[in-house]
Amino acid sequence: MSIPPNAPLSDAMQRDGFCFVTADIMQPLLQSAGTLSDWTRFAESWNRLGPDPYLAAKGRFRRRRHATFSADAHGALALAPHQPHFQALQYNTLQGDIERWFEPIEASIADGDSLRTILAFCNGLFSSLAPAVAQWHVEVHQFRIEASADAAGEPTPEGSHRDGVDFVLVLLVDRHNIASGTTTIHTPDGKPLGDFTLTHPFDAALIHDPRVFHGVTAVTPLVAGEAAHRDVLVVTFRAR
């Protein structure tokens, strides 16, 4: 997908380093890049995420799967062999400088229409913002944050942070019985720049990672004693 340089998302990203997009805008933008015909099956795959053993070792809990792709500015996209997720300690003080192996995203989801459409959209937008980049290293993360009456869920246990990449998409897939979970954007010295709560499926945050820090407030159940979760897809693009 080719996004014109004067598109509102491009303008906001270039001006502010981030952009919040509501579902009524984001879903049509995605559909302009491809089909979302398997969205129901895509969303249901969050019910089969495995626990994050590295975070459990720190006394916290979340579920996730991970996949890596390669992409180029001409739109080519390929699933890469399964590999670890790595962040330098300067970007992740909680779990940095270690190779973290997570269960792979299920093959039918990684090759499904919804994920390929999301990646095509990201490739078009991010390549238009960084025209000098010919090749991208792309990582895809499925996250489920669960909350209970006696344990709030932490979408970003490392706090306000950068990911050490070029661009980030955070896309809400599902939200059930959850209060809060507000995405916050800050300058490197901590000045608030904006906040937005991903409430509906397809609500999204787009982030130019070198320019701003981002975080998400803890989530709690609206109704105590009932299952509560926040499901998001995080896609990162880093220049090769």
PDB file of C-alpha atoms in Angstrom:
ATOM      1  CA  MET A   1       0.000   0.000   0.000  1.00  0.00           C
ATOM      2  CA  SER A   2       1.305   3.452  -0.900  1.00  0.00           C
ATOM      3  CA  ILE A   3       0.280   6.257   1.446  1.00  0.00           C
ATOM      4  CA  PRO A   4       0.509   9.801   0.029  1.00  0.00           C
ATOM      5  CA  PRO A   5       3.041  12.017   1.807  1.00  0.00           C
ATOM      6  CA  ASN A   6       0.242  14.456   2.711  1.00  0.00           C
ATOM      7  CA  ALA A   7      -1.953  11.817   4.372  1.00  0.00           C
ATOM      8  CA  PRO A   8      -3.103  12.908   7.869  1.00  0.00           C
ATOM      9  CA  LEU A   9      -1.320  10.008   9.585  1.00  0.00           C
ATOM     10  CA  SER A  10       1.943  10.901   7.901  1.00  0.00           C
ATOM     11  CA  ASP A  11       1.502  14.533   8.859  1.00  0.00           C
ATOM     12  CA  ALA A  12       0.869  13.693  12.500  1.00  0.00           C
ATOM     13  CA  MET A  13       3.777  11.263  12.685  1.00  0.00           C
ATOM     14  CA  GLN A  14       6.167  13.759  11.130  1.00  0.00           C
ATOM     15  CA  ARG A  15       4.946  16.631  13.302  1.00  0.00           C
ATOM     16  CA  ASP A  16       4.454  14.918  16.674  1.00  0.00           C
ATOM     17  CA  GLY A  17       6.238  11.574  16.509  1.00  0.00           C
ATOM     18  CA  PHE A  18       3.004   9.721  17.290  1.00  0.00           C
ATOM     19  CA  CYS A  19      -0.623   9.419  16.226  1.00  0.00           C
ATOM     20  CA  PHE A  20      -3.730   7.992  17.883  1.00  0.00           C
ATOM     21  CA  VAL A  21      -6.265   6.539  15.445  1.00  0.00           C
ATOM     22  CA  THR A  22      -9.837   5.589  16.312  1.00  0.00           C
ATOM     23  CA  ALA A  23     -11.343   2.376  14.978  1.00  0.00           C
ATOM     24  CA  ASP A  24     -13.715   4.125  12.557  1.00  0.00           C
ATOM     25  CA  ILE A  25     -10.670   5.534  10.753  1.00  0.00           C
ATOM     26  CA  MET A  26      -8.205   2.706  11.294  1.00  0.00           C
ATOM     27  CA  GLN A  27     -10.316  -0.178  10.021  1.00  0.00           C
ATOM     28  CA  PRO A  28     -10.972   1.404   6.592  1.00  0.00           C
ATOM     29  CA  LEU A  29      -7.287   2.316   6.325  1.00  0.00           C
ATOM     30  CA  LEU A  30      -6.353  -1.306   6.929  1.00  0.00           C
ATOM     31  CA  GLN A  31      -8.955  -2.503   4.434  1.00  0.00           C
ATOM     32  CA  SER A  32      -7.446  -0.196   1.816  1.00  0.00           C
ATOM     33  CA  ALA A  33      -4.280  -2.320   2.185  1.00  0.00           C
ATOM     34  CA  GLY A  34      -6.005  -5.733   1.973  1.00  0.00           C
ATOM     35  CA  THR A  35      -8.715  -7.919   3.404  1.00  0.00           C
ATOM     36  CA  LEU A  36      -9.568  -8.684   7.028  1.00  0.00           C
ATOM     37  CA  SER A  37     -11.630 -11.722   6.089  1.00  0.00           C
ATOM     38  CA  ASP A  38     -10.237 -13.910   8.894  1.00  0.00           C
ATOM     39  CA  TRP A  39     -10.494 -11.278  11.643  1.00  0.00           C
ATOM     40  CA  THR A  40     -12.732 -13.408  13.880  1.00  0.00           C
ATOM     41  CA  ARG A  41     -10.274 -16.320  13.772  1.00  0.00           C
ATOM     42  CA  PHE A  42      -7.372 -13.882  14.165  1.00  0.00           C
ATOM     43  CA  ALA A  43      -8.895 -12.371  17.326  1.00  0.00           C
ATOM     44  CA  GLU A  44      -9.777 -15.775  18.771  1.00  0.00           C
ATOM     45  CA  SER A  45      -6.129 -16.854  18.544  1.00  0.00           C
ATOM     46  CA  TRP A  46      -5.409 -14.658  21.591  1.00  0.00           C
ATOM     47  CA  ASN A  47      -7.203 -17.361  23.622  1.00  0.00           C
ATOM     48  CA  ARG A  48      -4.280 -19.691  22.869  1.00  0.00           C
ATOM     49  CA  LEU A  49      -1.334 -17.542  23.941  1.00  0.00           C
ATOM     50  CA  GLY A  50       1.240 -19.056  26.268  1.00  0.00           C
ATOM     51  CA  PRO A  51       2.545 -17.413  29.447  1.00  0.00           C
ATOM     52  CA  ASP A  52       5.606 -15.166  29.301  1.00  0.00           C
ATOM     53  CA  PRO A  53       8.135 -17.132  31.393  1.00  0.00           C
ATOM     54  CA  TYR A  54      10.646 -14.277  31.533  1.00  0.00           C
ATOM     55  CA  LEU A  55       8.154 -11.884  33.057  1.00  0.00           C
ATOM     56  CA  ALA A  56       6.916 -14.586  35.453  1.00  0.00           C
ATOM     57  CA  ALA A  57      10.472 -14.780  36.822  1.00  0.00           C
ATOM     58  CA  LYS A  58      10.066 -11.104  37.791  1.00  0.00           C
ATOM     59  CA  GLY A  59       6.836 -11.797  39.676  1.00  0.00           C
ATOM     60  CA  ARG A  60       4.512 -10.515  36.935  1.00  0.00           C
ATOM     61  CA  PHE A  61       2.205 -12.210  34.437  1.00  0.00           C
ATOM     62  CA  ARG A  62       1.121 -11.843  30.822  1.00  0.00           C
ATOM     63  CA  ARG A  63       0.551 -14.068  27.787  1.00  0.00           C
ATOM     64  CA  ARG A  64       2.187 -13.673  24.388  1.00  0.00           C
ATOM     65  CA  ARG A  65       3.352 -15.106  21.064  1.00  0.00           C
ATOM     66  CA  HIS A  66       5.956 -13.701  18.685  1.00  0.00           C
ATOM     67  CA  ALA A  67       6.967 -13.809  15.017  1.00  0.00           C
ATOM     68  CA  THR A  68       9.566 -12.105  12.838  1.00  0.00           C
ATOM     69  CA  PHE A  69       9.209 -11.005   9.213  1.00  0.00           C
ATOM     70  CA  SER A  70      11.377  -9.295   6.644  1.00  0.00           C
ATOM     71  CA  ALA A  71       9.935  -6.565   4.450  1.00  0.00           C
ATOM     72  CA  ASP A  72      11.134  -4.174   1.787  1.00  0.00           C
ATOM     73  CA  ALA A  73       9.989  -0.770   0.686  1.00  0.00           C
ATOM     74  CA  HIS A  74       8.446  -2.241  -2.480  1.00  0.00           C
ATOM     75  CA  GLY A  75       5.911  -4.230  -0.450  1.00  0.00           C
ATOM     76  CA  ALA A  76       7.534  -7.668  -0.333  1.00  0.00           C
ATOM     77  CA  LEU A  77       6.947  -9.485   2.960  1.00  0.00           C
ATOM     78  CA  ALA A  78       8.241 -12.847   4.174  1.00  0.00           C
ATOM     79  CA  LEU A  79       7.970 -14.775   7.414  1.00  0.00           C
ATOM     80  CA  ALA A  80      11.455 -15.334   8.863  1.00  0.00           C
ATOM     81  CA  PRO A  81      12.599 -18.464  10.741  1.00  0.00           C
ATOM     82  CA  HIS A  82      11.522 -18.416  14.373  1.00  0.00           C
ATOM     83  CA  GLN A  83      14.035 -16.499  16.460  1.00  0.00           C
ATOM     84  CA  PRO A  84      14.370 -14.833  19.861  1.00  0.00           C
ATOM     85  CA  HIS A  85      13.231 -11.352  20.748  1.00  0.00           C
ATOM     86  CA  PHE A  86      16.102  -9.174  21.958  1.00  0.00           C
ATOM     87  CA  GLN A  87      16.166  -5.680  23.454  1.00  0.00           C
ATOM     88  CA  ALA A  88      19.192  -3.860  24.804  1.00  0.00           C
ATOM     89  CA  LEU A  89      19.172  -3.045  28.499  1.00  0.00           C
ATOM     90  CA  GLN A  90      18.982   0.670  27.682  1.00  0.00           C
ATOM     91  CA  TYR A  91      15.514   0.082  26.197  1.00  0.00           C
ATOM     92  CA  ASN A  92      14.239  -2.566  28.606  1.00  0.00           C
ATOM     93  CA  THR A  93      15.683  -2.254  32.088  1.00  0.00           C
ATOM     94  CA  LEU A  94      13.479  -5.105  33.304  1.00  0.00           C
ATOM     95  CA  GLN A  95      14.396  -7.763  30.717  1.00  0.00           C
ATOM     96  CA  GLY A  96      17.120  -6.303  28.523  1.00  0.00           C
ATOM     97  CA  ASP A  97      20.301  -7.884  27.155  1.00  0.00           C
ATOM     98  CA  ILE A  98      18.846 -11.406  27.023  1.00  0.00           C
ATOM     99  CA  GLU A  99      17.473 -13.490  24.162  1.00  0.00           C
ATOM    100  CA  ARG A 100      13.845 -14.241  24.931  1.00  0.00           C
ATOM    101  CA  TRP A 101      12.212 -17.152  23.136  1.00  0.00           C
ATOM    102  CA  PHE A 102       8.416 -17.123  22.981  1.00  0.00           C
ATOM    103  CA  GLU A 103       5.953 -19.511  21.397  1.00  0.00           C
ATOM    104  CA  PRO A 104       5.601 -18.658  17.701  1.00  0.00           C
ATOM    105  CA  ILE A 105       2.474 -17.076  16.326  1.00  0.00           C
ATOM    106  CA  GLU A 106       0.366 -19.895  14.906  1.00  0.00           C
ATOM    107  CA  ALA A 107       1.180 -20.558  11.245  1.00  0.00           C
ATOM    108  CA  SER A 108      -2.402 -20.003  10.066  1.00  0.00           C
ATOM    109  CA  ILE A 109      -2.452 -16.612  11.817  1.00  0.00           C
ATOM    110  CA  ALA A 110       1.004 -15.550  10.609  1.00  0.00           C
ATOM    111  CA  ASP A 111      -0.040 -16.349   7.040  1.00  0.00           C
ATOM    112  CA  GLY A 112      -3.631 -15.158   7.436  1.00  0.00           C
ATOM    113  CA  ASP A 113      -5.285 -12.257   5.699  1.00  0.00           C
ATOM    114  CA  SER A 114      -5.658  -9.987   8.735  1.00  0.00           C
ATOM    115  CA  LEU A 115      -2.041 -10.050   9.836  1.00  0.00           C
ATOM    116  CA  ARG A 116      -0.728  -9.732   6.280  1.00  0.00           C
ATOM    117  CA  THR A 117      -3.031  -6.743   5.720  1.00  0.00           C
ATOM    118  CA  ILE A 118      -1.865  -5.077   8.938  1.00  0.00           C
ATOM    119  CA  LEU A 119       1.761  -5.584   7.937  1.00  0.00           C
ATOM    120  CA  ALA A 120       1.123  -4.258   4.422  1.00  0.00           C
ATOM    121  CA  PHE A 121      -0.440  -1.124   5.899  1.00  0.00           C
ATOM    122  CA  CYS A 122       2.504  -0.632   8.262  1.00  0.00           C
ATOM    123  CA  ASN A 123       5.011  -1.180   5.485  1.00  0.00           C
ATOM    124  CA  GLY A 124       3.316   1.408   3.309  1.00  0.00           C
ATOM    125  CA  LEU A 125       3.091   4.037   6.022  1.00  0.00           C
ATOM    126  CA  PHE A 126       6.488   3.502   7.615  1.00  0.00           C
ATOM    127  CA  SER A 127       8.285   3.260   4.275  1.00  0.00           C
ATOM    128  CA  SER A 128       6.699   6.567   3.223  1.00  0.00           C
ATOM    129  CA  LEU A 129       8.047   8.137   6.437  1.00  0.00           C
ATOM    130  CA  ALA A 130      11.540   6.698   5.945  1.00  0.00           C
ATOM    131  CA  PRO A 131      12.103   6.619   2.168  1.00  0.00           C
ATOM    132  CA  ALA A 132      15.839   5.909   2.542  1.00  0.00           C
ATOM    133  CA  VAL A 133      15.136   2.512   4.144  1.00  0.00           C
ATOM    134  CA  ALA A 134      15.136  -0.375   1.671  1.00  0.00           C
ATOM    135  CA  GLN A 135      14.786  -3.329   4.060  1.00  0.00           C
ATOM    136  CA  TRP A 136      12.911  -3.730   7.347  1.00  0.00           C
ATOM    137  CA  HIS A 137      13.252  -6.135  10.256  1.00  0.00           C
ATOM    138  CA  VAL A 138       9.665  -6.621  11.463  1.00  0.00           C
ATOM    139  CA  GLU A 139       8.572  -8.159  14.746  1.00  0.00           C
ATOM    140  CA  VAL A 140       4.999  -9.041  15.655  1.00  0.00           C
ATOM    141  CA  HIS A 141       3.827  -9.587  19.227  1.00  0.00           C
ATOM    142  CA  GLN A 142       0.490 -10.871  20.452  1.00  0.00           C
ATOM    143  CA  PHE A 143      -0.099  -9.740  24.052  1.00  0.00           C
ATOM    144  CA  ARG A 144      -2.853 -10.591  26.508  1.00  0.00           C
ATOM    145  CA  ILE A 145      -2.820  -8.738  29.819  1.00  0.00           C
ATOM    146  CA  GLU A 146      -5.097 -10.272  32.446  1.00  0.00           C
ATOM    147  CA  ALA A 147      -6.347  -8.537  35.584  1.00  0.00           C
ATOM    148  CA  SER A 148      -8.106  -9.636  38.739  1.00  0.00           C
ATOM    149  CA  ALA A 149      -9.555  -7.891  41.769  1.00  0.00           C
ATOM    150  CA  ASP A 150      -6.376  -8.559  43.751  1.00  0.00           C
ATOM    151  CA  ALA A 151      -3.815  -8.133  40.944  1.00  0.00           C
ATOM    152  CA  ALA A 152      -3.851  -5.318  38.399  1.00  0.00           C
ATOM    153  CA  GLY A 153      -2.473  -6.150  34.957  1.00  0.00           C
ATOM    154  CA  GLU A 154       0.610  -4.300  33.705  1.00  0.00           C
ATOM    155  CA  PRO A 155       0.623  -3.790  29.917  1.00  0.00           C
ATOM    156  CA  THR A 156       4.066  -2.147  30.126  1.00  0.00           C
ATOM    157  CA  PRO A 157       5.790  -3.521  33.243  1.00  0.00           C
ATOM    158  CA  GLU A 158       9.004  -1.751  32.220  1.00  0.00           C
ATOM    159  CA  GLY A 159       7.226   1.611  32.565  1.00  0.00           C
ATOM    160  CA  SER A 160       7.473   4.462  30.081  1.00  0.00           C
ATOM    161  CA  HIS A 161       9.994   3.320  27.493  1.00  0.00           C
ATOM    162  CA  ARG A 162      11.202   3.122  23.922  1.00  0.00           C
ATOM    163  CA  ASP A 163      11.459  -0.193  22.083  1.00  0.00           C
ATOM    164  CA  GLY A 164      14.747   0.448  20.271  1.00  0.00           C
ATOM    165  CA  VAL A 165      13.148   0.307  16.807  1.00  0.00           C
ATOM    166  CA  ASP A 166      12.051   2.877  14.225  1.00  0.00           C
ATOM    167  CA  PHE A 167       8.263   2.584  14.237  1.00  0.00           C
ATOM    168  CA  VAL A 168       5.608   0.901  16.379  1.00  0.00           C
ATOM    169  CA  LEU A 169       1.947   0.046  15.835  1.00  0.00           C
ATOM    170  CA  VAL A 170      -0.193  -0.869  18.845  1.00  0.00           C
ATOM    171  CA  LEU A 171      -3.577  -2.203  17.697  1.00  0.00           C
ATOM    172  CA  LEU A 172      -6.395  -3.171  20.048  1.00  0.00           C
ATOM    173  CA  VAL A 173      -7.870  -6.569  19.226  1.00  0.00           C
ATOM    174  CA  ASP A 174     -10.169  -7.136  22.203  1.00  0.00           C
ATOM    175  CA  ARG A 175     -10.944  -5.661  25.591  1.00  0.00           C
ATOM    176  CA  HIS A 176     -13.186  -7.436  28.113  1.00  0.00           C
ATOM    177  CA  ASN A 177     -14.196  -6.240  31.576  1.00  0.00           C
ATOM    178  CA  ILE A 178     -11.237  -3.849  31.722  1.00  0.00           C
ATOM    179  CA  ALA A 179     -10.878  -0.399  33.260  1.00  0.00           C
ATOM    180  CA  SER A 180      -8.054   2.011  32.398  1.00  0.00           C
ATOM    181  CA  GLY A 181      -5.173   0.830  30.185  1.00  0.00           C
ATOM    182  CA  THR A 182      -4.456   4.313  28.850  1.00  0.00           C
ATOM    183  CA  THR A 183      -1.599   4.707  26.389  1.00  0.00           C
ATOM    184  CA  THR A 184       0.600   7.654  27.326  1.00  0.00           C
ATOM    185  CA  ILE A 185       3.226   9.440  25.234  1.00  0.00           C
ATOM    186  CA  HIS A 186       6.124  11.405  26.753  1.00  0.00           C
ATOM    187  CA  THR A 187       9.199  13.330  25.701  1.00  0.00           C
ATOM    188  CA  PRO A 188      12.552  11.712  26.614  1.00  0.00           C
ATOM    189  CA  ASP A 189      12.678  13.947  29.707  1.00  0.00           C
ATOM    190  CA  GLY A 190       9.213  12.858  30.841  1.00  0.00           C
ATOM    191  CA  LYS A 191       6.974  15.702  29.645  1.00  0.00           C
ATOM    192  CA  PRO A 192       3.481  14.371  28.765  1.00  0.00           C
ATOM    193  CA  LEU A 193       2.593  14.770  25.097  1.00  0.00           C
ATOM    194  CA  GLY A 194      -0.707  12.922  24.843  1.00  0.00           C
ATOM    195  CA  ASP A 195      -2.816  10.013  26.040  1.00  0.00           C
ATOM    196  CA  PHE A 196      -5.476   7.795  24.546  1.00  0.00           C
ATOM    197  CA  THR A 197      -7.366   4.737  25.769  1.00  0.00           C
ATOM    198  CA  LEU A 198      -7.669   1.929  23.223  1.00  0.00           C
ATOM    199  CA  THR A 199     -11.315   1.008  23.762  1.00  0.00           C
ATOM    200  CA  HIS A 200     -12.662  -0.569  20.581  1.00  0.00           C
ATOM    201  CA  PRO A 201     -11.155  -3.206  18.294  1.00  0.00           C
ATOM    202  CA  PHE A 202      -9.014  -1.414  15.661  1.00  0.00           C
ATOM    203  CA  ASP A 203      -8.250   1.570  17.915  1.00  0.00           C
ATOM    204  CA  ALA A 204      -4.526   2.155  17.385  1.00  0.00           C
ATOM    205  CA  ALA A 205      -1.440   4.065  18.416  1.00  0.00           C
ATOM    206  CA  LEU A 206       1.351   4.740  15.903  1.00  0.00           C
ATOM    207  CA  ILE A 207       4.728   5.730  17.322  1.00  0.00           C
ATOM    208  CA  HIS A 208       8.033   7.010  15.907  1.00  0.00           C
ATOM    209  CA  ASP A 209      10.126   5.276  18.545  1.00  0.00           C
ATOM    210  CA  PRO A 210      13.367   7.333  18.437  1.00  0.00           C
ATOM    211  CA  ARG A 211      11.450  10.543  19.186  1.00  0.00           C
ATOM    212  CA  VAL A 212       9.061   9.675  22.030  1.00  0.00           C
ATOM    213  CA  PHE A 213       8.563   7.359  24.984  1.00  0.00           C
ATOM    214  CA  HIS A 214       5.349   5.405  25.493  1.00  0.00           C
ATOM    215  CA  GLY A 215       3.678   3.456  28.283  1.00  0.00           C
ATOM    216  CA  VAL A 216       0.303   2.069  29.320  1.00  0.00           C
ATOM    217  CA  THR A 217      -1.379   2.445  32.697  1.00  0.00           C
ATOM    218  CA  ALA A 218      -2.278  -0.660  34.708  1.00  0.00           C
ATOM    219  CA  VAL A 219      -5.629  -2.344  34.033  1.00  0.00           C
ATOM    220  CA  THR A 220      -8.186  -3.527  36.576  1.00  0.00           C
ATOM    221  CA  PRO A 221     -11.487  -5.421  36.238  1.00  0.00           C
ATOM    222  CA  LEU A 222     -14.691  -3.446  35.900  1.00  0.00           C
ATOM    223  CA  VAL A 223     -16.543  -6.281  37.624  1.00  0.00           C
ATOM    224  CA  ALA A 224     -14.609  -8.108  40.329  1.00  0.00           C
ATOM    225  CA  GLY A 225     -14.635 -11.873  40.066  1.00  0.00           C
ATOM    226  CA  GLU A 226     -15.167 -11.948  36.291  1.00  0.00           C
ATOM    227  CA  ALA A 227     -12.475 -12.678  33.708  1.00  0.00           C
ATOM    228  CA  ALA A 228     -10.767  -9.510  32.503  1.00  0.00           C
ATOM    229  CA  HIS A 229      -8.257  -9.111  29.674  1.00  0.00           C
ATOM    230  CA  ARG A 230      -6.746  -6.622  27.226  1.00  0.00           C
ATOM    231  CA  ASP A 231      -5.575  -8.072  23.890  1.00  0.00           C
ATOM    232  CA  VAL A 232      -3.261  -6.059  21.647  1.00  0.00           C
ATOM    233  CA  LEU A 233      -1.110  -6.643  18.595  1.00  0.00           C
ATOM    234  CA  VAL A 234       2.222  -4.817  18.622  1.00  0.00           C
ATOM    235  CA  VAL A 235       4.166  -4.506  15.362  1.00  0.00           C
ATOM    236  CA  THR A 236       7.646  -2.980  15.229  1.00  0.00           C
ATOM    237  CA  PHE A 237       9.653  -1.947  12.152  1.00  0.00           C
ATOM    238  CA  ARG A 238      13.426  -1.493  12.402  1.00  0.00           C
ATOM    239  CA  ALA A 239      15.683  -0.571   9.483  1.00  0.00           C
ATOM    240  CA  ARG A 240      18.075  -3.361   8.560  1.00  0.00           C
TER     241      ARG A 240
END
